[in-house]
mmCIF file of C-alpha atoms in Angstrom:
data_model
loop_
_atom_site.group_PDB
_atom_site.id
_atom_site.type_symbol
_atom_site.label_atom_id
_atom_site.label_comp_id
_atom_site.label_asym_id
_atom_site.label_seq_id
_atom_site.Cartn_x
_atom_site.Cartn_y
_atom_site.Cartn_z
ATOM 1 C CA UNK Q 253 -127.673 -74.409 -31.747
ATOM 2 C CA UNK Q 254 -126.136 -71.101 -30.714
ATOM 3 C CA UNK Q 255 -123.299 -68.715 -31.435
ATOM 4 C CA UNK Q 256 -120.385 -69.071 -29.017
ATOM 5 C CA UNK Q 257 -119.435 -65.419 -28.539
ATOM 6 C CA UNK Q 258 -116.811 -66.025 -25.859
ATOM 7 C CA UNK Q 259 -113.945 -65.528 -28.309
ATOM 8 C CA UNK Q 260 -113.971 -64.082 -31.857
ATOM 9 C CA UNK Q 261 -111.666 -65.016 -34.724
ATOM 10 C CA UNK Q 262 -109.548 -62.354 -36.392
ATOM 11 C CA UNK Q 263 -112.209 -61.889 -39.080
ATOM 12 C CA UNK Q 264 -114.858 -61.122 -36.442
ATOM 13 C CA UNK Q 265 -116.715 -64.424 -36.714
ATOM 14 C CA UNK Q 266 -117.640 -66.790 -33.901
ATOM 15 C CA UNK Q 267 -118.041 -70.579 -33.884
ATOM 16 C CA UNK Q 268 -121.566 -71.937 -34.221
ATOM 17 C CA UNK Q 269 -121.927 -74.579 -31.509
ATOM 18 C CA UNK Q 270 -124.363 -77.326 -30.718
ATOM 19 C CA UNK Q 271 -125.117 -77.276 -27.006
ATOM 20 C CA UNK Q 272 -126.572 -80.443 -25.508
ATOM 21 C CA UNK Q 273 -128.220 -80.465 -22.086
ATOM 22 C CA UNK Q 274 -128.772 -83.700 -20.180
ATOM 23 C CA UNK Q 275 -129.799 -83.749 -16.537
ATOM 24 C CA UNK Q 276 -127.382 -81.449 -14.704
ATOM 25 C CA UNK Q 277 -124.679 -81.477 -17.400
ATOM 26 C CA UNK Q 278 -124.217 -79.781 -20.752
ATOM 27 C CA UNK Q 279 -121.596 -79.959 -23.481
ATOM 28 C CA UNK Q 280 -120.779 -77.867 -26.541
ATOM 29 C CA UNK Q 281 -119.921 -79.396 -29.925
ATOM 30 C CA UNK Q 282 -118.457 -77.715 -32.984
ATOM 31 C CA UNK Q 283 -120.574 -77.546 -36.157
ATOM 32 C CA UNK Q 284 -117.699 -76.381 -38.344
ATOM 33 C CA UNK Q 285 -119.512 -73.112 -39.097
ATOM 34 C CA UNK Q 286 -118.270 -69.604 -38.209
ATOM 35 C CA UNK Q 287 -120.575 -66.575 -38.448
ATOM 36 C CA UNK Q 288 -120.764 -62.958 -37.360
ATOM 37 C CA UNK Q 289 -123.391 -62.057 -34.798
ATOM 38 C CA UNK Q 290 -125.407 -60.290 -37.483
ATOM 39 C CA UNK Q 291 -125.332 -63.240 -39.908
ATOM 40 C CA UNK Q 292 -126.330 -65.719 -37.184
ATOM 41 C CA UNK Q 293 -129.241 -63.566 -35.978
ATOM 42 C CA UNK Q 294 -130.529 -63.095 -39.548
ATOM 43 C CA UNK Q 295 -129.995 -66.720 -40.589
ATOM 44 C CA UNK Q 296 -131.291 -68.716 -37.651
ATOM 45 C CA UNK Q 297 -134.853 -67.427 -37.979
ATOM 46 C CA UNK Q 298 -138.052 -68.875 -39.433
ATOM 47 C CA UNK Q 299 -137.913 -66.883 -42.707
ATOM 48 C CA UNK Q 300 -134.527 -65.423 -43.697
ATOM 49 C CA UNK Q 301 -134.588 -62.585 -46.231
ATOM 50 C CA UNK Q 302 -131.271 -62.567 -48.066
ATOM 51 C CA UNK Q 303 -130.168 -65.489 -50.275
ATOM 52 C CA UNK Q 304 -126.933 -65.793 -48.278
ATOM 53 C CA UNK Q 305 -128.863 -66.090 -45.026
ATOM 54 C CA UNK Q 306 -131.268 -68.604 -46.583
ATOM 55 C CA UNK Q 307 -128.313 -70.851 -47.486
ATOM 56 C CA UNK Q 308 -126.915 -70.639 -43.937
ATOM 57 C CA UNK Q 309 -130.405 -71.366 -42.570
ATOM 58 C CA UNK Q 310 -130.646 -74.482 -44.757
ATOM 59 C CA UNK Q 311 -127.312 -75.790 -43.401
ATOM 60 C CA UNK Q 312 -128.371 -75.162 -39.808
ATOM 61 C CA UNK Q 313 -131.788 -76.794 -40.298
ATOM 62 C CA UNK Q 314 -130.245 -79.842 -42.022
ATOM 63 C CA UNK Q 315 -127.848 -80.210 -39.118
ATOM 64 C CA UNK Q 316 -130.710 -79.800 -36.664
ATOM 65 C CA UNK Q 317 -132.773 -82.503 -38.414
ATOM 66 C CA UNK Q 318 -129.833 -84.919 -38.449
ATOM 67 C CA UNK Q 319 -129.285 -84.418 -34.726
ATOM 68 C CA UNK Q 320 -132.989 -84.865 -33.941
ATOM 69 C CA UNK Q 321 -132.958 -88.164 -35.868
ATOM 70 C CA UNK Q 322 -129.939 -89.345 -33.889
ATOM 71 C CA UNK Q 323 -131.608 -88.453 -30.575
ATOM 72 C CA UNK Q 324 -134.854 -90.181 -31.552
ATOM 73 C CA UNK Q 325 -133.019 -93.451 -32.220
ATOM 74 C CA UNK Q 326 -130.292 -93.336 -29.589
ATOM 75 C CA UNK Q 327 -132.183 -95.204 -26.851
ATOM 76 C CA UNK Q 328 -130.758 -94.559 -23.378
ATOM 77 C CA UNK Q 329 -128.833 -91.303 -23.684
ATOM 78 C CA UNK Q 330 -125.210 -90.768 -22.736
ATOM 79 C CA UNK Q 331 -122.807 -88.109 -23.996
ATOM 80 C CA UNK Q 332 -120.238 -90.641 -25.243
ATOM 81 C CA UNK Q 333 -122.940 -92.558 -27.118
ATOM 82 C CA UNK Q 334 -124.226 -89.322 -28.658
ATOM 83 C CA UNK Q 335 -120.699 -88.270 -29.655
ATOM 84 C CA UNK Q 336 -120.110 -91.594 -31.382
ATOM 85 C CA UNK Q 337 -123.407 -91.230 -33.245
ATOM 86 C CA UNK Q 338 -122.520 -87.707 -34.371
ATOM 87 C CA UNK Q 339 -119.129 -88.866 -35.591
ATOM 88 C CA UNK Q 340 -120.708 -91.676 -37.618
ATOM 89 C CA UNK Q 341 -123.988 -90.041 -38.690
ATOM 90 C CA UNK Q 342 -122.922 -90.028 -42.328
ATOM 91 C CA UNK Q 343 -122.045 -93.729 -42.291
ATOM 92 C CA UNK Q 344 -124.521 -95.453 -39.973
ATOM 93 C CA UNK Q 345 -124.569 -98.502 -42.246
ATOM 94 C CA UNK Q 346 -120.798 -98.891 -41.930
ATOM 95 C CA UNK Q 347 -119.495 -101.906 -40.006
ATOM 96 C CA UNK Q 348 -116.382 -100.057 -38.815
ATOM 97 C CA UNK Q 349 -118.449 -97.150 -37.487
ATOM 98 C CA UNK Q 350 -120.618 -99.679 -35.655
ATOM 99 C CA UNK Q 351 -117.461 -101.159 -34.150
ATOM 100 C CA UNK Q 352 -116.435 -97.689 -32.922
ATOM 101 C CA UNK Q 353 -119.844 -97.004 -31.423
ATOM 102 C CA UNK Q 354 -119.947 -100.325 -29.593
ATOM 103 C CA UNK Q 355 -116.374 -99.954 -28.353
ATOM 104 C CA UNK Q 356 -117.307 -96.529 -26.968
ATOM 105 C CA UNK Q 357 -120.280 -98.127 -25.178
ATOM 106 C CA UNK Q 358 -118.056 -100.836 -23.680
ATOM 107 C CA UNK Q 359 -115.591 -98.258 -22.399
ATOM 108 C CA UNK Q 360 -118.401 -96.255 -20.879
ATOM 109 C CA UNK Q 361 -119.531 -99.422 -19.066
ATOM 110 C CA UNK Q 362 -115.918 -99.938 -17.919
ATOM 111 C CA UNK Q 363 -115.653 -103.233 -19.826
ATOM 112 C CA UNK Q 364 -112.161 -102.353 -21.014
ATOM 113 C CA UNK Q 365 -110.967 -105.874 -21.733
ATOM 114 C CA UNK Q 366 -113.928 -106.559 -24.034
ATOM 115 C CA UNK Q 367 -113.468 -103.140 -25.663
ATOM 116 C CA UNK Q 368 -109.844 -104.006 -26.454
ATOM 117 C CA UNK Q 369 -110.945 -107.341 -27.930
ATOM 118 C CA UNK Q 370 -113.537 -105.632 -30.165
ATOM 119 C CA UNK Q 371 -110.887 -103.150 -31.299
ATOM 120 C CA UNK Q 372 -108.571 -106.028 -32.256
ATOM 121 C CA UNK Q 373 -111.410 -107.574 -34.260
ATOM 122 C CA UNK Q 374 -112.057 -104.271 -36.053
ATOM 123 C CA UNK Q 375 -108.370 -103.889 -36.948
ATOM 124 C CA UNK Q 376 -108.316 -107.463 -38.260
ATOM 125 C CA UNK Q 377 -111.339 -106.891 -40.530
ATOM 126 C CA UNK Q 378 -109.915 -103.556 -41.733
ATOM 127 C CA UNK Q 379 -106.602 -105.213 -42.565
ATOM 128 C CA UNK Q 380 -108.385 -107.886 -44.593
ATOM 129 C CA UNK Q 381 -110.833 -105.547 -46.350
ATOM 130 C CA UNK Q 382 -108.224 -102.804 -46.876
ATOM 131 C CA UNK Q 383 -110.830 -100.015 -47.029
ATOM 132 C CA UNK Q 384 -111.973 -97.305 -44.643
ATOM 133 C CA UNK Q 385 -115.643 -98.285 -44.778
ATOM 134 C CA UNK Q 386 -117.698 -101.409 -45.436
ATOM 135 C CA UNK Q 387 -121.494 -101.546 -45.491
ATOM 136 C CA UNK Q 388 -123.358 -104.323 -43.728
ATOM 137 C CA UNK Q 389 -124.763 -105.419 -47.105
ATOM 138 C CA UNK Q 390 -121.218 -106.227 -48.222
ATOM 139 C CA UNK Q 391 -120.705 -108.539 -45.259
ATOM 140 C CA UNK Q 392 -122.345 -111.524 -46.933
ATOM 141 C CA UNK Q 393 -121.760 -115.274 -46.682
ATOM 142 C CA UNK Q 394 -118.945 -115.209 -49.256
ATOM 143 C CA UNK Q 395 -117.205 -112.353 -47.427
ATOM 144 C CA UNK Q 396 -117.404 -114.169 -44.068
ATOM 145 C CA UNK Q 397 -116.029 -117.419 -45.497
ATOM 146 C CA UNK Q 398 -113.131 -115.599 -47.154
ATOM 147 C CA UNK Q 399 -112.442 -113.660 -43.957
ATOM 148 C CA UNK Q 400 -112.422 -116.894 -41.939
ATOM 149 C CA UNK Q 401 -109.895 -118.434 -44.374
ATOM 150 C CA UNK Q 402 -107.785 -115.281 -44.161
ATOM 151 C CA UNK Q 403 -107.761 -115.465 -40.363
ATOM 152 C CA UNK Q 404 -106.760 -119.142 -40.339
ATOM 153 C CA UNK Q 405 -104.015 -118.615 -42.940
ATOM 154 C CA UNK Q 406 -102.795 -115.676 -40.829
ATOM 155 C CA UNK Q 407 -102.178 -118.086 -37.964
ATOM 156 C CA UNK Q 408 -105.189 -117.198 -35.804
ATOM 157 C CA UNK Q 409 -106.681 -119.925 -33.628
ATOM 158 C CA UNK Q 410 -110.176 -121.301 -34.186
ATOM 159 C CA UNK Q 411 -111.098 -119.702 -30.864
ATOM 160 C CA UNK Q 412 -110.047 -116.221 -32.034
ATOM 161 C CA UNK Q 413 -111.796 -116.703 -35.381
ATOM 162 C CA UNK Q 414 -115.006 -117.603 -33.550
ATOM 163 C CA UNK Q 415 -114.749 -114.640 -31.176
ATOM 164 C CA UNK Q 416 -114.209 -112.062 -33.936
ATOM 165 C CA UNK Q 417 -117.044 -113.438 -36.073
ATOM 166 C CA UNK Q 418 -119.413 -113.429 -33.088
ATOM 167 C CA UNK Q 419 -118.563 -109.747 -32.629
ATOM 168 C CA UNK Q 420 -119.555 -109.078 -36.255
ATOM 169 C CA UNK Q 421 -122.772 -111.048 -35.737
ATOM 170 C CA UNK Q 422 -123.568 -109.018 -32.611
ATOM 171 C CA UNK Q 423 -123.084 -105.731 -34.505
ATOM 172 C CA UNK Q 424 -125.270 -107.058 -37.312
ATOM 173 C CA UNK Q 425 -128.043 -107.838 -34.819
ATOM 174 C CA UNK Q 426 -127.779 -104.344 -33.312
ATOM 175 C CA UNK Q 427 -127.885 -102.718 -36.772
ATOM 176 C CA UNK Q 428 -131.032 -104.688 -37.670
ATOM 177 C CA UNK Q 429 -132.669 -103.826 -34.355
ATOM 178 C CA UNK Q 430 -131.925 -100.133 -34.905
ATOM 179 C CA UNK Q 431 -133.217 -100.427 -38.494
ATOM 180 C CA UNK Q 432 -129.886 -99.445 -40.027
ATOM 181 C CA UNK Q 433 -129.926 -102.535 -42.212
ATOM 182 C CA UNK Q 434 -132.712 -104.849 -43.432
ATOM 183 C CA UNK Q 435 -132.925 -108.331 -41.902
ATOM 184 C CA UNK Q 436 -132.901 -109.762 -45.461
ATOM 185 C CA UNK Q 437 -129.145 -109.139 -45.523
ATOM 186 C CA UNK Q 438 -128.467 -111.153 -42.332
ATOM 187 C CA UNK Q 439 -125.783 -113.705 -43.381
ATOM 188 C CA UNK Q 440 -125.631 -115.881 -40.257
ATOM 189 C CA UNK Q 441 -127.528 -119.033 -39.335
ATOM 190 C CA UNK Q 442 -128.671 -122.346 -40.762
ATOM 191 C CA UNK Q 443 -128.179 -122.587 -44.510
ATOM 192 C CA UNK Q 444 -125.946 -119.519 -44.536
ATOM 193 C CA UNK Q 445 -122.687 -118.789 -42.727
ATOM 194 C CA UNK Q 446 -122.173 -120.677 -39.490
ATOM 195 C CA UNK Q 447 -119.457 -119.579 -37.081
ATOM 196 C CA UNK Q 448 -116.955 -122.400 -36.446
ATOM 197 C CA UNK Q 449 -117.359 -124.058 -33.072
ATOM 198 C CA UNK Q 450 -114.439 -123.655 -30.720
ATOM 199 C CA UNK Q 451 -113.126 -127.070 -29.686
ATOM 200 C CA UNK Q 452 -113.532 -127.691 -25.976
ATOM 201 C CA UNK Q 453 -110.293 -127.629 -24.055
ATOM 202 C CA UNK Q 454 -110.347 -129.217 -20.640
ATOM 203 C CA UNK Q 455 -107.809 -127.609 -18.332
ATOM 204 C CA UNK Q 456 -108.220 -129.693 -15.230
ATOM 205 C CA UNK Q 457 -105.599 -131.310 -13.038
ATOM 206 C CA UNK Q 458 -106.054 -134.706 -11.446
ATOM 207 C CA UNK Q 459 -106.372 -134.875 -7.666
ATOM 208 C CA UNK Q 460 -102.918 -136.431 -7.597
ATOM 209 C CA UNK Q 461 -101.499 -133.448 -9.481
ATOM 210 C CA UNK Q 462 -103.264 -131.077 -7.071
ATOM 211 C CA UNK Q 463 -101.526 -132.871 -4.178
ATOM 212 C CA UNK Q 464 -98.161 -132.592 -5.938
ATOM 213 C CA UNK Q 465 -98.700 -128.871 -6.549
ATOM 214 C CA UNK Q 466 -99.679 -128.181 -2.928
ATOM 215 C CA UNK Q 467 -96.915 -130.305 -1.427
ATOM 216 C CA UNK Q 468 -94.053 -128.893 -3.505
ATOM 217 C CA UNK Q 469 -91.876 -126.770 -1.226
ATOM 218 C CA UNK Q 470 -91.510 -123.041 -1.809
ATOM 219 C CA UNK Q 471 -89.644 -120.355 0.072
ATOM 220 C CA UNK Q 472 -91.811 -118.863 2.800
ATOM 221 C CA UNK Q 473 -92.865 -115.283 2.044
ATOM 222 C CA UNK Q 474 -91.541 -115.392 -1.523
ATOM 223 C CA UNK Q 475 -93.323 -114.226 -4.663
ATOM 224 C CA UNK Q 476 -93.520 -117.857 -5.688
ATOM 225 C CA UNK Q 477 -95.382 -118.670 -2.475
ATOM 226 C CA UNK Q 478 -97.751 -115.701 -2.871
ATOM 227 C CA UNK Q 479 -98.763 -116.409 -6.455
ATOM 228 C CA UNK Q 480 -99.218 -120.117 -5.788
ATOM 229 C CA UNK Q 481 -101.542 -119.209 -2.922
ATOM 230 C CA UNK Q 482 -103.605 -117.004 -5.241
ATOM 231 C CA UNK Q 483 -104.011 -120.001 -7.561
ATOM 232 C CA UNK Q 484 -104.907 -122.230 -4.611
ATOM 233 C CA UNK Q 485 -107.416 -119.645 -3.338
ATOM 234 C CA UNK Q 486 -109.142 -119.750 -6.719
ATOM 235 C CA UNK Q 487 -109.179 -123.566 -6.695
ATOM 236 C CA UNK Q 488 -110.785 -123.758 -3.253
ATOM 237 C CA UNK Q 489 -112.925 -120.687 -3.898
ATOM 238 C CA UNK Q 490 -115.360 -121.697 -6.655
ATOM 239 C CA UNK Q 491 -112.734 -121.146 -9.341
ATOM 240 C CA UNK Q 492 -112.976 -117.383 -8.750
ATOM 241 C CA UNK Q 493 -110.984 -115.422 -11.343
ATOM 242 C CA UNK Q 494 -108.087 -113.092 -10.579
ATOM 243 C CA UNK Q 495 -110.045 -109.850 -10.895
ATOM 244 C CA UNK Q 496 -112.950 -110.946 -8.683
ATOM 245 C CA UNK Q 497 -110.490 -112.301 -6.126
ATOM 246 C CA UNK Q 498 -108.449 -109.086 -6.145
ATOM 247 C CA UNK Q 499 -111.591 -106.969 -5.663
ATOM 248 C CA UNK Q 500 -112.663 -108.884 -2.560
ATOM 249 C CA UNK Q 501 -112.884 -106.790 0.595
ATOM 250 C CA UNK Q 502 -113.288 -107.829 4.223
ATOM 251 C CA UNK Q 503 -116.827 -106.480 4.027
ATOM 252 C CA UNK Q 504 -117.574 -109.347 1.612
ATOM 253 C CA UNK Q 505 -117.153 -111.836 4.473
ATOM 254 C CA UNK Q 506 -120.275 -112.565 6.524
ATOM 255 C CA UNK Q 507 -120.866 -115.576 8.791
ATOM 256 C CA UNK Q 508 -117.888 -117.460 7.343
ATOM 257 C CA UNK Q 509 -119.117 -116.992 3.776
ATOM 258 C CA UNK Q 510 -117.465 -114.796 1.139
ATOM 259 C CA UNK Q 511 -120.183 -113.089 -0.930
ATOM 260 C CA UNK Q 512 -119.253 -111.474 -4.227
ATOM 261 C CA UNK Q 513 -120.597 -110.392 -7.615
ATOM 262 C CA UNK Q 514 -118.602 -111.241 -10.714
ATOM 263 C CA UNK Q 515 -117.176 -108.047 -12.197
ATOM 264 C CA UNK Q 516 -117.951 -109.191 -15.746
ATOM 265 C CA UNK Q 517 -121.698 -109.468 -15.042
ATOM 266 C CA UNK Q 518 -122.350 -106.521 -12.686
ATOM 267 C CA UNK Q 519 -123.051 -104.126 -15.575
ATOM 268 C CA UNK Q 520 -124.339 -106.549 -18.196
ATOM 269 C CA UNK Q 521 -126.600 -108.725 -16.036
ATOM 270 C CA UNK Q 522 -127.868 -107.204 -12.811
ATOM 271 C CA UNK Q 523 -129.857 -110.358 -12.019
ATOM 272 C CA UNK Q 524 -126.794 -112.605 -12.198
ATOM 273 C CA UNK Q 525 -126.491 -114.851 -9.132
ATOM 274 C CA UNK Q 526 -124.252 -113.834 -6.260
ATOM 275 C CA UNK Q 527 -121.158 -115.917 -5.636
ATOM 276 C CA UNK Q 528 -120.873 -117.616 -2.246
ATOM 277 C CA UNK Q 529 -117.576 -119.114 -1.111
ATOM 278 C CA UNK Q 530 -117.596 -121.036 2.195
ATOM 279 C CA UNK Q 531 -114.569 -119.848 4.152
ATOM 280 C CA UNK Q 532 -113.019 -123.265 4.770
ATOM 281 C CA UNK Q 533 -109.733 -123.575 6.658
ATOM 282 C CA UNK Q 534 -107.290 -123.455 3.685
ATOM 283 C CA UNK Q 535 -108.900 -120.214 2.458
ATOM 284 C CA UNK Q 536 -108.748 -118.612 5.899
ATOM 285 C CA UNK Q 537 -105.084 -119.595 6.193
ATOM 286 C CA UNK Q 538 -104.281 -117.848 2.897
ATOM 287 C CA UNK Q 539 -106.116 -114.705 4.024
ATOM 288 C CA UNK Q 540 -104.322 -114.741 7.392
ATOM 289 C CA UNK Q 541 -101.011 -115.173 5.628
ATOM 290 C CA UNK Q 542 -101.277 -112.520 2.909
ATOM 291 C CA UNK Q 543 -104.270 -110.351 3.770
ATOM 292 C CA UNK Q 544 -104.145 -106.588 4.263
ATOM 293 C CA UNK Q 545 -105.119 -105.010 7.586
ATOM 294 C CA UNK Q 546 -108.796 -105.986 8.137
ATOM 295 C CA UNK Q 547 -109.335 -102.961 10.392
ATOM 296 C CA UNK Q 548 -108.812 -100.506 7.535
ATOM 297 C CA UNK Q 549 -112.214 -99.615 6.088
ATOM 298 C CA UNK Q 550 -112.881 -100.946 2.564
ATOM 299 C CA UNK Q 551 -109.417 -102.507 2.402
ATOM 300 C CA UNK Q 552 -108.968 -105.115 -0.317
ATOM 301 C CA UNK Q 553 -108.240 -108.499 1.214
ATOM 302 C CA UNK Q 554 -105.220 -109.185 -0.973
ATOM 303 C CA UNK Q 555 -102.354 -106.745 -1.726
ATOM 304 C CA UNK Q 556 -102.912 -106.765 -5.479
ATOM 305 C CA UNK Q 557 -104.974 -103.647 -6.183
ATOM 306 C CA UNK Q 558 -104.660 -100.235 -4.576
ATOM 307 C CA UNK Q 559 -107.469 -97.816 -3.686
ATOM 308 C CA UNK Q 560 -108.548 -95.243 -6.306
ATOM 309 C CA UNK Q 561 -106.987 -97.083 -9.232
ATOM 310 C CA UNK Q 562 -108.383 -96.160 -12.641
ATOM 311 C CA UNK Q 563 -110.130 -98.818 -14.734
ATOM 312 C CA UNK Q 564 -107.125 -98.973 -17.039
ATOM 313 C CA UNK Q 565 -104.748 -99.408 -14.101
ATOM 314 C CA UNK Q 566 -106.906 -102.248 -12.769
ATOM 315 C CA UNK Q 567 -106.907 -103.921 -16.185
ATOM 316 C CA UNK Q 568 -103.116 -103.599 -16.506
ATOM 317 C CA UNK Q 569 -102.634 -104.942 -12.972
ATOM 318 C CA UNK Q 570 -104.867 -107.943 -13.687
ATOM 319 C CA UNK Q 571 -102.909 -108.811 -16.818
ATOM 320 C CA UNK Q 572 -99.627 -108.574 -14.924
ATOM 321 C CA UNK Q 573 -100.970 -110.615 -11.995
ATOM 322 C CA UNK Q 574 -102.281 -113.398 -14.237
ATOM 323 C CA UNK Q 575 -98.910 -113.477 -15.965
ATOM 324 C CA UNK Q 576 -97.117 -113.802 -12.626
ATOM 325 C CA UNK Q 577 -99.458 -116.534 -11.406
ATOM 326 C CA UNK Q 578 -98.877 -118.517 -14.599
ATOM 327 C CA UNK Q 579 -95.124 -117.975 -14.441
ATOM 328 C CA UNK Q 580 -94.683 -119.181 -10.858
ATOM 329 C CA UNK Q 581 -97.285 -121.957 -10.861
ATOM 330 C CA UNK Q 582 -95.606 -123.472 -13.922
ATOM 331 C CA UNK Q 583 -92.201 -123.335 -12.224
ATOM 332 C CA UNK Q 584 -93.594 -125.142 -9.202
ATOM 333 C CA UNK Q 585 -95.379 -127.674 -11.409
ATOM 334 C CA UNK Q 586 -92.174 -128.482 -13.306
ATOM 335 C CA UNK Q 587 -90.315 -129.103 -10.027
ATOM 336 C CA UNK Q 588 -93.185 -131.296 -8.839
ATOM 337 C CA UNK Q 589 -93.041 -133.366 -12.008
ATOM 338 C CA UNK Q 590 -96.313 -132.107 -13.529
ATOM 339 C CA UNK Q 591 -96.104 -131.834 -17.310
ATOM 340 C CA UNK Q 592 -99.284 -129.773 -17.765
ATOM 341 C CA UNK Q 593 -98.730 -126.160 -18.815
ATOM 342 C CA UNK Q 594 -100.772 -124.762 -15.902
ATOM 343 C CA UNK Q 595 -102.513 -121.393 -15.955
ATOM 344 C CA UNK Q 596 -105.025 -119.590 -13.742
ATOM 345 C CA UNK Q 597 -107.819 -121.147 -15.793
ATOM 346 C CA UNK Q 598 -106.812 -124.588 -14.561
ATOM 347 C CA UNK Q 599 -107.954 -123.637 -11.055
ATOM 348 C CA UNK Q 600 -111.553 -123.124 -12.195
ATOM 349 C CA UNK Q 601 -111.602 -126.230 -14.405
ATOM 350 C CA UNK Q 602 -110.063 -128.358 -11.680
ATOM 351 C CA UNK Q 603 -112.587 -127.082 -9.117
ATOM 352 C CA UNK Q 604 -115.407 -128.153 -11.447
ATOM 353 C CA UNK Q 605 -113.939 -131.525 -12.408
ATOM 354 C CA UNK Q 606 -112.981 -132.621 -8.890
ATOM 355 C CA UNK Q 607 -116.461 -131.926 -7.520
ATOM 356 C CA UNK Q 608 -118.120 -133.677 -10.471
ATOM 357 C CA UNK Q 609 -115.915 -136.730 -9.961
ATOM 358 C CA UNK Q 610 -116.863 -136.735 -6.281
ATOM 359 C CA UNK Q 611 -120.533 -137.022 -7.237
ATOM 360 C CA UNK Q 612 -121.687 -133.443 -6.639
ATOM 361 C CA UNK Q 613 -124.597 -132.747 -9.046
ATOM 362 C CA UNK Q 614 -123.775 -130.416 -11.894
ATOM 363 C CA UNK Q 615 -126.619 -128.062 -10.944
ATOM 364 C CA UNK Q 616 -124.970 -127.407 -7.577
ATOM 365 C CA UNK Q 617 -121.563 -126.979 -9.220
ATOM 366 C CA UNK Q 618 -123.174 -124.565 -11.685
ATOM 367 C CA UNK Q 619 -124.509 -122.497 -8.786
ATOM 368 C CA UNK Q 620 -121.070 -122.395 -7.181
ATOM 369 C CA UNK Q 621 -119.633 -121.177 -10.495
ATOM 370 C CA UNK Q 622 -122.339 -118.426 -10.541
ATOM 371 C CA UNK Q 623 -123.686 -119.608 -13.867
ATOM 372 C CA UNK Q 624 -127.047 -117.963 -14.439
ATOM 373 C CA UNK Q 625 -128.612 -120.792 -16.447
ATOM 374 C CA UNK Q 626 -128.512 -124.359 -15.153
ATOM 375 C CA UNK Q 627 -130.790 -125.901 -17.806
ATOM 376 C CA UNK Q 628 -127.811 -127.322 -19.675
ATOM 377 C CA UNK Q 629 -126.392 -129.002 -16.577
ATOM 378 C CA UNK Q 630 -129.712 -130.105 -15.028
ATOM 379 C CA UNK Q 631 -130.282 -132.798 -17.653
ATOM 380 C CA UNK Q 632 -127.093 -134.602 -16.556
ATOM 381 C CA UNK Q 633 -128.090 -134.853 -12.892
ATOM 382 C CA UNK Q 634 -129.102 -138.262 -11.646
ATOM 383 C CA UNK Q 635 -129.716 -137.499 -7.980
ATOM 384 C CA UNK Q 636 -130.161 -134.717 -5.453
ATOM 385 C CA UNK Q 637 -127.178 -134.130 -3.198
ATOM 386 C CA UNK Q 638 -127.583 -133.858 0.561
ATOM 387 C CA UNK Q 639 -124.103 -132.396 0.890
ATOM 388 C CA UNK Q 640 -123.909 -128.963 2.511
ATOM 389 C CA UNK Q 641 -121.734 -126.128 1.222
ATOM 390 C CA UNK Q 642 -118.920 -126.716 3.717
ATOM 391 C CA UNK Q 643 -118.897 -130.475 2.991
ATOM 392 C CA UNK Q 644 -118.738 -129.761 -0.737
ATOM 393 C CA UNK Q 645 -115.782 -127.405 -0.332
ATOM 394 C CA UNK Q 646 -113.966 -129.930 1.858
ATOM 395 C CA UNK Q 647 -114.091 -132.429 -1.009
ATOM 396 C CA UNK Q 648 -111.494 -130.230 -2.712
ATOM 397 C CA UNK Q 649 -108.890 -130.837 0.013
ATOM 398 C CA UNK Q 650 -106.580 -133.759 -0.865
ATOM 399 C CA UNK Q 651 -106.458 -136.565 1.703
#
């Protein structure tokens, strides 16, 4: 804590600042106090003399103790995390403050889409509760059941209800771990509140529908042709999502295999398996057709993203690209006589279903999907496949 004497106010006082040093960086934060040089020097000492200086000393020491407590419980330090803690130090047991802190963490980790989803959940709970703060103790079984009914009556899907309530559960677990709330108040689990299960929705096309989609004519070089090819690339390429596909670079290709890490797991799970896509002929044809110049260093394969885009620009581009893929693939499907309302997600589901129907063990399919845990799928496997990666990928090509 120091006096920032770079610029005085008209009354001759200066702002008292908190200065935080971490590694090679430092930041100043306002304390809301303004003092003269004389008052600061006589107050911020071990034993102040005057009553006025003793009162200022008490305020500074209280602030100092609060900040020390925050730093002792912050875990891995970052400035944004510290700032969020400072902003919410007077309401650490507040669910909304916990939302803000976690959203700040997600943004720092560049998980913008998840951050936006958490923010939507926070707004929803605030709208229902109609107060600025709510303690974790108030979020009991009765509250959660009423909030669920409110969400359903407000027209939200079971899927959205489940997502928002899992966010609240996650924040509850963090608060208990950080000893901000006692575990006795935990309202989730058997015999208490149980989050509604999201009904499984299978978004897979039949092999016949895949043939119809691929065979439907489109104008060469058109946007319709481009966005269909992105969908087809995902179908042949392990059901890779739009963002991971758009981030692919020519440096990802080695020995006719495309290696990649899923963007959603790079920061949250460093041990997540690497994706491996055999570069079968249909995939190579799509790259040859639409790919950027492979001789340009670190060029993205597909002309979707541009170098030096911000995280927000990438997120906005992904949303727009998914929208375009859905728009054009549905147009093509309608012309082909397919009634299914196709989206990008159908590519991944169809990849999985077609291989399963062809007899490829679920453990192998799970590996291709870069799922980290195969214990759920292992129990359904009846035999070990002798099929090699290229043979497996070729099963996806309609006869």
